[in-house]
Short mmCIF file of C-alpha atoms in Angstrom, two decimals:
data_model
loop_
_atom_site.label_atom_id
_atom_site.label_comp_id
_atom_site.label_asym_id
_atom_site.label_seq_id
_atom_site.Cartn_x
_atom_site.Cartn_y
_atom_site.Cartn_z
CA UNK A 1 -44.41 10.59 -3.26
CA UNK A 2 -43.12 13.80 -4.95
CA UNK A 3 -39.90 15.46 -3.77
CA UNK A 4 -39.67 19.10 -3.26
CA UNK A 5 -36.79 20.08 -5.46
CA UNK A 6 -36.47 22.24 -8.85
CA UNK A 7 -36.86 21.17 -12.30
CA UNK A 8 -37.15 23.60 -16.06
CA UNK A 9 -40.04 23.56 -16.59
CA UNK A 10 -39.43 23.66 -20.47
CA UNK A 11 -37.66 20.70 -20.73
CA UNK A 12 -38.49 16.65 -19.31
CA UNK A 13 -35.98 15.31 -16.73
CA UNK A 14 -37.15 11.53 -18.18
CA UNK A 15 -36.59 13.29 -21.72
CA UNK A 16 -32.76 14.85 -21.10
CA UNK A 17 -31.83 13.21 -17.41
CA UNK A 18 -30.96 16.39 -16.51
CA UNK A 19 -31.89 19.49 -14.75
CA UNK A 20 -31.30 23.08 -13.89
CA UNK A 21 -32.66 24.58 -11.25
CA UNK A 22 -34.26 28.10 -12.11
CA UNK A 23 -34.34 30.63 -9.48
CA UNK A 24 -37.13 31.50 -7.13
CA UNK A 25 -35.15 34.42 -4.96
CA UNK A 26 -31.46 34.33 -6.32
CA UNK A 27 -29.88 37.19 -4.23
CA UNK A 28 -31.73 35.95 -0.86
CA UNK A 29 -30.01 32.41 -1.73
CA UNK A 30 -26.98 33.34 -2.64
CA UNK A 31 -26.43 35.48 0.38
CA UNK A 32 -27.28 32.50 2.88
CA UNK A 33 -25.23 29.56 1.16
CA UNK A 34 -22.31 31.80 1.38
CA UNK A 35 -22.95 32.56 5.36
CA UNK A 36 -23.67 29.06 6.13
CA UNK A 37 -21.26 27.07 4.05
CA UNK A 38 -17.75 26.18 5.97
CA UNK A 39 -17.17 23.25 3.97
CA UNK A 40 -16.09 24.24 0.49
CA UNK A 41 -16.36 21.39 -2.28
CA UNK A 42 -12.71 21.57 -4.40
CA UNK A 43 -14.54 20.76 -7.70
CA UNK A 44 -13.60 23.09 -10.91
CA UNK A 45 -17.15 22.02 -11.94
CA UNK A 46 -20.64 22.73 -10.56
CA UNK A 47 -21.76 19.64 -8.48
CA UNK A 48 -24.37 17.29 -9.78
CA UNK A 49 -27.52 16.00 -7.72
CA UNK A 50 -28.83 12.80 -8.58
CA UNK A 51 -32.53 12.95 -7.49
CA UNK A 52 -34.39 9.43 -7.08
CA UNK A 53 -38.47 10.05 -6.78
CA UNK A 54 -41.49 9.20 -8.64
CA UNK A 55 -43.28 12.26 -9.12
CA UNK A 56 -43.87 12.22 -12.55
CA UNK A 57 -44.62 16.00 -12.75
CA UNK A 58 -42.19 17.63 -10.96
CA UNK A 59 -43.55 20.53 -10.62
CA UNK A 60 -42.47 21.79 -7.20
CA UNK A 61 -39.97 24.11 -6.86
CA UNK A 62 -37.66 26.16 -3.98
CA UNK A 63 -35.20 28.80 -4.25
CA UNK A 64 -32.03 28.32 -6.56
CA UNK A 65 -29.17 26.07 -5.39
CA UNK A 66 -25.86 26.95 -5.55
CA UNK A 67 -22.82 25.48 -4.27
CA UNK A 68 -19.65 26.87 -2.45
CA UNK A 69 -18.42 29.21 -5.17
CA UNK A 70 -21.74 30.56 -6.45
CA UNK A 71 -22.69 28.22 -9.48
CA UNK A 72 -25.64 26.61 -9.58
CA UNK A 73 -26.01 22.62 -8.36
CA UNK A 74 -27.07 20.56 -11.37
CA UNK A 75 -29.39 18.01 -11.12
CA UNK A 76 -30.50 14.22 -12.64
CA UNK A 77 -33.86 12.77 -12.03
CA UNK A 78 -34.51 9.13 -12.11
CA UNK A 79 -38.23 7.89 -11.43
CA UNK A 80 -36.88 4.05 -10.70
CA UNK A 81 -33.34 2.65 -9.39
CA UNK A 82 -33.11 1.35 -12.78
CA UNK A 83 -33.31 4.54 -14.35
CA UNK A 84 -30.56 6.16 -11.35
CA UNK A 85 -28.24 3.36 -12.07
CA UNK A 86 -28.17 4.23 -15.93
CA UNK A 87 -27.48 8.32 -14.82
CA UNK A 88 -24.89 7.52 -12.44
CA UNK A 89 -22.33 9.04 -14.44
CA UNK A 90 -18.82 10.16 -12.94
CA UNK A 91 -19.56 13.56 -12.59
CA UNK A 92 -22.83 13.11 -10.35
CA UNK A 93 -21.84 14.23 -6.72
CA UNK A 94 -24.20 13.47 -4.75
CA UNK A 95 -27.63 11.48 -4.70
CA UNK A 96 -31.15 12.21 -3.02
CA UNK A 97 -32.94 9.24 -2.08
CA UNK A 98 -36.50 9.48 -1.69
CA UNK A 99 -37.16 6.67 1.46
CA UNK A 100 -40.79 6.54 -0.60
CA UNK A 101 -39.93 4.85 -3.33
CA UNK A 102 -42.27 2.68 -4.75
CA UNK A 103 -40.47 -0.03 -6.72
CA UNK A 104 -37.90 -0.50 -3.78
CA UNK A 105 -39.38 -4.15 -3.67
CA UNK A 106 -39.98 -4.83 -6.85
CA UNK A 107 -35.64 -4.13 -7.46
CA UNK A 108 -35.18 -6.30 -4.95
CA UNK A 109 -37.56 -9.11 -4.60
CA UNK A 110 -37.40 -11.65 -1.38
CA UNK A 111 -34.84 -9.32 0.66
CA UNK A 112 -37.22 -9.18 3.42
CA UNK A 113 -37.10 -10.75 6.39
CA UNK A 114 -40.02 -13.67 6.61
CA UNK A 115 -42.15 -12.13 3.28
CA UNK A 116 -42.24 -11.87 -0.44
CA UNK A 117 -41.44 -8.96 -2.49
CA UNK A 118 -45.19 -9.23 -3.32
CA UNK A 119 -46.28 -9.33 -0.06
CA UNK A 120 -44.04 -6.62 1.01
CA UNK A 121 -44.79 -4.29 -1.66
CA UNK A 122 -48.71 -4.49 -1.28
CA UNK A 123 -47.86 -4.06 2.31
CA UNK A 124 -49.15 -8.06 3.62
CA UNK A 125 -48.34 -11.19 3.39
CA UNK A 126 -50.61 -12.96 1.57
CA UNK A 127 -53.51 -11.00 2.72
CA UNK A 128 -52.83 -12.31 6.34
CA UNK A 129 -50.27 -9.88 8.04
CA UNK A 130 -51.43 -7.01 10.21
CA UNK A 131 -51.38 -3.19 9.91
CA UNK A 132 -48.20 -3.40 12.29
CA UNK A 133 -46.42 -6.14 10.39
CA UNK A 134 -47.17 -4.18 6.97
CA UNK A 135 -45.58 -0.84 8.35
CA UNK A 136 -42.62 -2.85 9.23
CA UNK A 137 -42.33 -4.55 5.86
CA UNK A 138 -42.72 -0.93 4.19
CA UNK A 139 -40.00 0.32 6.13
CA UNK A 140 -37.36 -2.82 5.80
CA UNK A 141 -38.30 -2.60 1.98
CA UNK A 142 -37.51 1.33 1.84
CA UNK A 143 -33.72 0.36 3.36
CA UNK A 144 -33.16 -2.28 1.27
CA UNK A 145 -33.90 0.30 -1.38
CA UNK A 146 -30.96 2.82 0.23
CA UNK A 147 -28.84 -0.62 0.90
CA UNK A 148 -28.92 -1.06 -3.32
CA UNK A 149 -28.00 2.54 -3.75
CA UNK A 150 -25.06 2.08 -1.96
CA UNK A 151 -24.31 -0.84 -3.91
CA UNK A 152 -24.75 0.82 -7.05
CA UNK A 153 -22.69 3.82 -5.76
CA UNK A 154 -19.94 3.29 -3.19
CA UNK A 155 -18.14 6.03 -4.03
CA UNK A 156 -21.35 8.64 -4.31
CA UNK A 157 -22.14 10.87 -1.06
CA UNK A 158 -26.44 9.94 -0.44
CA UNK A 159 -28.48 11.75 1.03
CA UNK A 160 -31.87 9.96 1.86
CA UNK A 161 -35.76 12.53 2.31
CA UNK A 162 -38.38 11.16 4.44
CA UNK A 163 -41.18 12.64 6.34
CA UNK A 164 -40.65 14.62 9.71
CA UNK A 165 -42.37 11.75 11.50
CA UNK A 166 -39.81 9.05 9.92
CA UNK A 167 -37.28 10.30 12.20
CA UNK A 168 -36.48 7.29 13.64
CA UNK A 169 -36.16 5.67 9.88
CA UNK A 170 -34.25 8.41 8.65
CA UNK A 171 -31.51 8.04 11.39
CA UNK A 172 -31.37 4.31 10.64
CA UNK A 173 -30.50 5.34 7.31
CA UNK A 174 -27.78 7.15 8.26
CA UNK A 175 -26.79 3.70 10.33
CA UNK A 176 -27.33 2.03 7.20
CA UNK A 177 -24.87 4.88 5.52
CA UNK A 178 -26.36 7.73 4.02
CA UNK A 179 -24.44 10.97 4.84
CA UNK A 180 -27.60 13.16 5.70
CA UNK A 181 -30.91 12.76 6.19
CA UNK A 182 -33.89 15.74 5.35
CA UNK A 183 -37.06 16.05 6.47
CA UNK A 184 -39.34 16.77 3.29
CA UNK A 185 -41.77 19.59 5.05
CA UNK A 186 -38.07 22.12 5.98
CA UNK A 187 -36.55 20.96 2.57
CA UNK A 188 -35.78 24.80 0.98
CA UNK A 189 -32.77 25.79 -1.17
CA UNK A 190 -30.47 26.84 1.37
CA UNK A 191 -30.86 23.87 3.69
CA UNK A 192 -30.63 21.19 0.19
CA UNK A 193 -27.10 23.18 -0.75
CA UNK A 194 -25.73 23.12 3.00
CA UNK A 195 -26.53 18.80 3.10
CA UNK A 196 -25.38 18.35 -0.43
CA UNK A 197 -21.73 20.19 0.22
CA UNK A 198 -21.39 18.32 3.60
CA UNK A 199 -22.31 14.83 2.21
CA UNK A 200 -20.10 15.42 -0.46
CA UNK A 201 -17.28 16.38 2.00
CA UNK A 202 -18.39 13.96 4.57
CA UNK A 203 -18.15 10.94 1.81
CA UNK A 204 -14.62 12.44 0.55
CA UNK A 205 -13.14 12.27 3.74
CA UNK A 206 -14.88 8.62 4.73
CA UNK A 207 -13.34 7.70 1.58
CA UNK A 208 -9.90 8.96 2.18
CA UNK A 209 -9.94 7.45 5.70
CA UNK A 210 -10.83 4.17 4.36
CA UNK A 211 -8.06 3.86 1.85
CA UNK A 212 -5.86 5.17 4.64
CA UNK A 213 -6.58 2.57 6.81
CA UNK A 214 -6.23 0.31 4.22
CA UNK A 215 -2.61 1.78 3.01
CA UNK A 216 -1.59 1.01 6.16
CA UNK A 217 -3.13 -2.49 6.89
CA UNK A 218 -1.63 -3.41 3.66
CA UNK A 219 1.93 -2.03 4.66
CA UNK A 220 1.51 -3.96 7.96
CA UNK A 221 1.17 -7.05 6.39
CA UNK A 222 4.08 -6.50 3.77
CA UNK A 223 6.35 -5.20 6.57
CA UNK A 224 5.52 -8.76 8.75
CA UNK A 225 6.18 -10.64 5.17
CA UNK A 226 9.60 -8.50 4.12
CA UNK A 227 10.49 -9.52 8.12
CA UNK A 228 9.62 -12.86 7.74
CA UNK A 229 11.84 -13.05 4.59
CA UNK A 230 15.02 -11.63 6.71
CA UNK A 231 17.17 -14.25 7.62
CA UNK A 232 17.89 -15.81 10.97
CA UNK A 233 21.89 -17.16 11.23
CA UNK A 234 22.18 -20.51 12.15
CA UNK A 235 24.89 -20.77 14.11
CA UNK A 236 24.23 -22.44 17.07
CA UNK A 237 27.19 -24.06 18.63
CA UNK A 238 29.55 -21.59 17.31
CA UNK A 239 32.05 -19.16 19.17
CA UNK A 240 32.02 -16.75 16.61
CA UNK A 241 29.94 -13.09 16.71
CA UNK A 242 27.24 -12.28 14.46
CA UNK A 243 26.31 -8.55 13.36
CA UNK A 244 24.78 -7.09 10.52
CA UNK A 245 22.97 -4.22 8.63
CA UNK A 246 20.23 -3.57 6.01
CA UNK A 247 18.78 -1.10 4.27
CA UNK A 248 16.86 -1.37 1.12
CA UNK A 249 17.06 1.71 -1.27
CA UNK A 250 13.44 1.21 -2.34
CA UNK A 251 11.01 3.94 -0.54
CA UNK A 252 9.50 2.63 2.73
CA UNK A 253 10.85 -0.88 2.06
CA UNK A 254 12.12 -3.23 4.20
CA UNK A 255 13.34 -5.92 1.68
CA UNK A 256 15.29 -4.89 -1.46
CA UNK A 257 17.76 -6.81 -3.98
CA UNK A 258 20.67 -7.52 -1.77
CA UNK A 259 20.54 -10.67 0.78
CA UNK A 260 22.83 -12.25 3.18
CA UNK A 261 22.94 -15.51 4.99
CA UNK A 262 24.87 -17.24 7.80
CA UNK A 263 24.50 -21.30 8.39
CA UNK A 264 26.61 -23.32 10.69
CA UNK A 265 26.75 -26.94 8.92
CA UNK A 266 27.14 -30.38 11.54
CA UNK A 267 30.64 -30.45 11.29
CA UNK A 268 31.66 -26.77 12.50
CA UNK A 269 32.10 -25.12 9.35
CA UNK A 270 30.41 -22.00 9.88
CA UNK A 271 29.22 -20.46 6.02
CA UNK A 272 28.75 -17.01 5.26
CA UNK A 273 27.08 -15.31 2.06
CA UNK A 274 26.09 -11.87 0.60
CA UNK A 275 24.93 -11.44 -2.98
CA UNK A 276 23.42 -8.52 -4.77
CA UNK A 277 20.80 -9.05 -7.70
CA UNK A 278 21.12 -5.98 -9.96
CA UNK A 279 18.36 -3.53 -9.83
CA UNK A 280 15.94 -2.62 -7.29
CA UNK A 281 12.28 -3.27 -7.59
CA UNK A 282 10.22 -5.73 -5.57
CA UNK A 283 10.95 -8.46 -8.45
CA UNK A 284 14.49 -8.14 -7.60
CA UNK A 285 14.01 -8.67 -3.75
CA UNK A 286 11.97 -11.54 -4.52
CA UNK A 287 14.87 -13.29 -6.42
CA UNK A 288 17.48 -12.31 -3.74
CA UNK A 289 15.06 -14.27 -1.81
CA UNK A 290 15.18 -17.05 -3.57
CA UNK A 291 18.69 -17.40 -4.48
CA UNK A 292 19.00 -16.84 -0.35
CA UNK A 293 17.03 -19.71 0.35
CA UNK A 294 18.62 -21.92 -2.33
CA UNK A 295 22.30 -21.03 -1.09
CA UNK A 296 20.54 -21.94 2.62
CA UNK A 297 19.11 -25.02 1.22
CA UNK A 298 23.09 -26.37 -1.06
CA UNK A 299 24.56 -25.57 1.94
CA UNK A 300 22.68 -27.84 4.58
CA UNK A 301 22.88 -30.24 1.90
CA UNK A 302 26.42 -30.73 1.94
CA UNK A 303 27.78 -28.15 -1.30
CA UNK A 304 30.83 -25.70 -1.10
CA UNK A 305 32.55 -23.34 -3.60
CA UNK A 306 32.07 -23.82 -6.75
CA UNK A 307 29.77 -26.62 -7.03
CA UNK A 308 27.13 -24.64 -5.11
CA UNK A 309 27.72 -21.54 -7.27
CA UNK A 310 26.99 -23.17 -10.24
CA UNK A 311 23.83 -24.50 -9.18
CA UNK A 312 22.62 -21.43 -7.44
CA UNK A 313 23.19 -19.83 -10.98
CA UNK A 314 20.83 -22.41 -12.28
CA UNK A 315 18.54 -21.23 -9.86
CA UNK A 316 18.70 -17.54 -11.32
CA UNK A 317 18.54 -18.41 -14.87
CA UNK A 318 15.32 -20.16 -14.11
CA UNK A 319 13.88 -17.84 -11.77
CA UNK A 320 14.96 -14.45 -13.03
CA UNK A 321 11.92 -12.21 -14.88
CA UNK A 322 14.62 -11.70 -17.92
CA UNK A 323 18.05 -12.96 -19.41
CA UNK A 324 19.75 -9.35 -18.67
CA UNK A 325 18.99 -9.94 -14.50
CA UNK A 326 22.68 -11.48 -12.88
CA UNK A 327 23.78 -11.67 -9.15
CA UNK A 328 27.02 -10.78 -7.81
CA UNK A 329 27.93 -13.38 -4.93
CA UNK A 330 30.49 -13.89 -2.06
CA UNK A 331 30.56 -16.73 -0.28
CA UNK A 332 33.02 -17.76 2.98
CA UNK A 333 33.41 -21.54 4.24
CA UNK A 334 35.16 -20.93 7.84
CA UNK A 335 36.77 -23.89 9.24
CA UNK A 336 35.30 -25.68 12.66
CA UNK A 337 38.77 -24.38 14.10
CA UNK A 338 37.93 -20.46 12.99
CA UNK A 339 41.84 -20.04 11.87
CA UNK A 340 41.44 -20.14 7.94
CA UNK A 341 38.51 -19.83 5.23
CA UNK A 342 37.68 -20.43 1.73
CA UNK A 343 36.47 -17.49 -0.32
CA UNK A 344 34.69 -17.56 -3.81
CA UNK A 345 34.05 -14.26 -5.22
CA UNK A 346 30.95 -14.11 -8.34
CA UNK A 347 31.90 -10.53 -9.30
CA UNK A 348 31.53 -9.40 -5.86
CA UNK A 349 33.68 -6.93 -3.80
CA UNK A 350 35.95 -8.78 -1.76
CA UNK A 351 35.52 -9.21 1.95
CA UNK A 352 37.72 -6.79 4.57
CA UNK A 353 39.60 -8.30 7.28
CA UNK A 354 40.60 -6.86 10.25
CA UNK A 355 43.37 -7.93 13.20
CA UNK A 356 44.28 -6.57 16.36
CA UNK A 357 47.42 -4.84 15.89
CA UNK A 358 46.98 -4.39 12.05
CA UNK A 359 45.41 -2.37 9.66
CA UNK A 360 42.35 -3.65 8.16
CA UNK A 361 42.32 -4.92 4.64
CA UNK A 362 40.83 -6.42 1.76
CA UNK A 363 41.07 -10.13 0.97
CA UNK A 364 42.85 -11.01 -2.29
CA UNK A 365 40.20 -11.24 -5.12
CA UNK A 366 42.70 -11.92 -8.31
CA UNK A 367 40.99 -15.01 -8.84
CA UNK A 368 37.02 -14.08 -8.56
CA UNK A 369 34.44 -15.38 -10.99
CA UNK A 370 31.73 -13.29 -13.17
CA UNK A 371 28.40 -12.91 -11.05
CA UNK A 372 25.80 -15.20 -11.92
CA UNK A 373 23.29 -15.48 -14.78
CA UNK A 374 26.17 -13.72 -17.38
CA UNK A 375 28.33 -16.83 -18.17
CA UNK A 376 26.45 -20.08 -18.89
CA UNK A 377 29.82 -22.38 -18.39
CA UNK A 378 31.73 -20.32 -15.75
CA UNK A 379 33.63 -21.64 -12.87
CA UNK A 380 34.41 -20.23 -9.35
CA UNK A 381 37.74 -21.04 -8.04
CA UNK A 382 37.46 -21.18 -4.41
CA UNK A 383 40.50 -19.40 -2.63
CA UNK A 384 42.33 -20.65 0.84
CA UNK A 385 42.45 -17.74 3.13
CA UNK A 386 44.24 -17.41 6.28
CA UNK A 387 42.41 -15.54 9.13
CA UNK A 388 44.62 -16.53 12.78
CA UNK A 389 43.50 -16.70 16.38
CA UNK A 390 41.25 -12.82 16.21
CA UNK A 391 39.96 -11.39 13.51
CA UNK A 392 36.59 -9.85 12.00
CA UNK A 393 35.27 -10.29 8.13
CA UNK A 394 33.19 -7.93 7.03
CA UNK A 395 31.16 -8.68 3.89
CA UNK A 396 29.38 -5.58 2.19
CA UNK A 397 27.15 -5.09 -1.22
CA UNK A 398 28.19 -2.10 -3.35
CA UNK A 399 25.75 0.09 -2.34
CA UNK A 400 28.14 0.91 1.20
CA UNK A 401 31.01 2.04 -1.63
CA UNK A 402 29.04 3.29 -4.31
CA UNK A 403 27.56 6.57 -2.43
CA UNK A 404 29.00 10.05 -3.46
CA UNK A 405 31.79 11.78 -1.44
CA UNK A 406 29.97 15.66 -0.93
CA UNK A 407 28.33 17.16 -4.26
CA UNK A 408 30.93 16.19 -7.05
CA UNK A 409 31.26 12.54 -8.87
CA UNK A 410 33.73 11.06 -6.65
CA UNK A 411 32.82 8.06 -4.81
CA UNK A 412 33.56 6.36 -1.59
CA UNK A 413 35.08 3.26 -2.74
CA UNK A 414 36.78 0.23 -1.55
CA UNK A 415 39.95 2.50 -0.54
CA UNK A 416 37.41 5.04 0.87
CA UNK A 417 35.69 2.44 2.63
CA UNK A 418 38.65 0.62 4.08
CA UNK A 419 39.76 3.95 5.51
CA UNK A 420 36.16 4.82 7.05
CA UNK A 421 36.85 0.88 8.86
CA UNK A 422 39.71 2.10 9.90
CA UNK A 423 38.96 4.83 12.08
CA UNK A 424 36.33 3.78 13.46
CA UNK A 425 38.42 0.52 14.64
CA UNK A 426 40.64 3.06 16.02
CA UNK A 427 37.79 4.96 17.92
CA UNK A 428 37.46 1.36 19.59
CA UNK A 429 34.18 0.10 17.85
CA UNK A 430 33.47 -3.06 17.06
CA UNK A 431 29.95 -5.49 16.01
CA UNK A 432 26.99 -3.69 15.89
CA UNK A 433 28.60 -0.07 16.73
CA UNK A 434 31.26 -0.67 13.60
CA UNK A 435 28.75 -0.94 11.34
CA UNK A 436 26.45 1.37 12.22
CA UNK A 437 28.90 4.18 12.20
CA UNK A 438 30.04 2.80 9.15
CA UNK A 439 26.45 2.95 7.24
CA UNK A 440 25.89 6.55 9.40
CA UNK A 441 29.08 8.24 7.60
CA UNK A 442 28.52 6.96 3.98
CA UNK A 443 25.06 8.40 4.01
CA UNK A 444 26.45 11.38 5.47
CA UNK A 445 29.36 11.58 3.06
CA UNK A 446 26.81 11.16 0.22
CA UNK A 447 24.41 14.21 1.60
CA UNK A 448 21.75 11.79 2.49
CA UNK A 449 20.15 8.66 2.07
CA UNK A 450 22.23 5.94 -0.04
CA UNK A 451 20.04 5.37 -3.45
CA UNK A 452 21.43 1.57 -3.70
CA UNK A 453 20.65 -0.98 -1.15
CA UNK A 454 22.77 -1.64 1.15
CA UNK A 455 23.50 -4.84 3.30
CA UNK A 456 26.80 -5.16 5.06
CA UNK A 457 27.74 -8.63 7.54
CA UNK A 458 30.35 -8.96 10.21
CA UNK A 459 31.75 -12.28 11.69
CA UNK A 460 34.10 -12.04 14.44
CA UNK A 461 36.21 -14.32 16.56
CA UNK A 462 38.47 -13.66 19.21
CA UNK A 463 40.67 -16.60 20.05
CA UNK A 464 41.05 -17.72 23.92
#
């Protein structure tokens, strides 16, 4: 059935695959697309109709087409879906669907319910169905035509002509998920422009609202993965207090290269651990992952100090995406009776301790080892620390002493950083307030957020 839309008349549409439309009354046209067009298409270029019929003439016009800024609508016509699917180029906008089409069956044969594409298509089945059954099979065969346009062009807006007494097929269409449907006896210039513009606007935006809603399923799920990869302490049975803090430096992450770990073993020794993996892209939070889990796993089984070091660098050198990836590491072994500890240092800052009635401080860290993944033979001494009745060890990555003091070069620091701990444990904080206001000030002493992640532990015991 032929479509009432413009072709040149000097030059084939099955010859060039495309069209201009000439103009029938250009200043009449003009003047009503610009009064009834809200929705302006942001293309540079002149949009592109894609025009599926079988009149082999063409020789039908209406008045010129323009779009949003005045230039004229191009358009494709294909006779056949096979012919469409070879113009669907990148630049075609939109596509009119003619719900006539003859060959609908013949591109897709035995899609109909309870017939044959034969049967379909010649409107029986076998010679045996009745008028109503053949004007049903017509129709189901005219949407499985529109159902493999849409498979052919996801991304394309579609709008779908059909005769004003179809109206009940064209708004299945639109069910089916055309943008527009147009009634082929009111089809004129102005009304084609207005539907093209909107389906192309409609489409954009169903488009952008899909991959919205998929942006943020797909952050849902990494967030509940990132959380699952957190760790829980294990220290059931213990008297000492647990707090910590984490935040990656990665964008709208919630897992980044540094990791921490607290496990309390059968027989009271309560172990601690923070390690940084150098750089911060996903593949480093998925090895500070792993090396988490491996420390959780030596532990349980029974290793300490250097021993378990060694091994966990075993672990990176097999794991790690390249030879220049290392891990800086700090691990604490506090004894069942909380008074002393054992510290091994893998080119890690050292821990700070803190007493009532003292200043805090940093742990000695003459003796540390190089992080992991530098040194294929290196050893970890393992250093005897005393801690007394009350105390709290914090354990921190770099990124807490690495931010910027104001706008020039100088940094926060260990000394900065001990001095920050300092008054806020003379403001009276302590746990979860400490290191909050410690994390608060050295993003505001940097101007804003730290660039480096940042993962900071606190373990605190209070004797009696």
């Amino acid at each position: 059935m032929p479509v009432p839309v413009p072709r040149q008349r000097d030059t084939s549409a099955t010859e060039s695959g495309l069209a201009v439309l000439h103009t029938a009354a250009p200043a009449v046209a003009a003047t009503g697309v610009a009064q009834a067009t809200p929705l302006a298409t942001p293309h540079t270029t002149p949009l592109t109709l894609l025009v599926i019929e079988d009149d082999p003439a063409g020789s039908l016009t209406v008045p010129e087409i323009l779009d949003a800024d005045g230039h004229r609508i191009r358009l494709r016509t294909a006779r056949n879906l096979t012919e469409a699917e070879r113009l669907l180029t990148p630049d075609v906008h939109c596509i009119l669907l003619d719900l006539s089409l003859p060959d609908a069956s013949a591109r897709t044969p035995g899609a109909a319910a309870g017939g044959s594409a034969t049967g379909t298509a010649n409107g029986t089945a076998n010679g045996t169905a009745t008028g109503t059954a053949a004007g049903t099979a017509i129709a189901v065969d005219e949407l499985i035509a529109l159902r493999q346009v849409l498979r052919i062009a996801p991304r394309h807006a579609v709008l779908v002509l059909t005769d004003e007494d179809d109206a009940e097929r064209a708004a299945e269409a639109v069910r089916v998920g055309a943008q527009d449907f147009l009634f082929r006896d009111e089809l004129d210039g102005r009304l084609l422009s207005r539907a093209i513009r909107y389906a192309v606007e409609r489409k954009r935006a169903d488009i952008a609202q899909y991959k919205l809603a998929e942006s943020k399923l797909r952050a849902q799920e990494n967030a509940r993965l990132e959380r699952g990869l957190l760790p829980t302490p294990l220290l059931e049975g213990s008297d000492l207090r647990f707090a910590a803090r984490y935040r990656p430096g990665r964008s709208r992450a919630l897992l980044g290269g540094d990791f921490y770990d607290t496990v309390r073993t059968p027989d009271g020794t309560v172990h601690a651990m923070i390690g940084d993996v150098c750089g911060h892209g996903p593949d480093e939070a998925a090895l500070g992952v792993e090396l988490r889990i491996a420390w959780r796993a030596l532990t349980l089984a029974g290793l300490c100090g250097d021993d378990l070091l060694a091994t966990l660098q075993e672990v990176l050198e097999v794991e790690r995406p390249c030879e220049e990836i290392f891990a800086t590491l700090c691990t604490v072994d506090i004894a069942p009776d909380g008074r002393r500890a054992g510290l091994c240092l893998a080119g890690h800052p050292a821990p700070l301790i803190s007493r009532p009635g003292r200043r805090a401080r940093l742990l000695p860290y003459e003796n540390s080892g190089p992080a992991l993944g530098l040194l294929p033979r290196a050893r970890w001494p393992r250093r005897q620390v005393e801690l007394g009745g009350t105390w709290s060890l914090m354990l921190y990555t770099d990124g807490l002493i690495e931010g910027h003091i104001g706008k020039g070069k100088e940094r926060l620091g260990q000394d900065g950083m001990v001095d920050m701990i300092n008054r806020h444990l003379d403001r009276g904080l302590s746990g979860e307030g400490l290191l909050e206001a410690s994390v608060t000030e050295a993003r505001r002493l940097n101007g804003g957020e730290l660039t480096d992640d940042v993962a900071v532990v606190l373990l605190s015991r209070a004797e009696g």
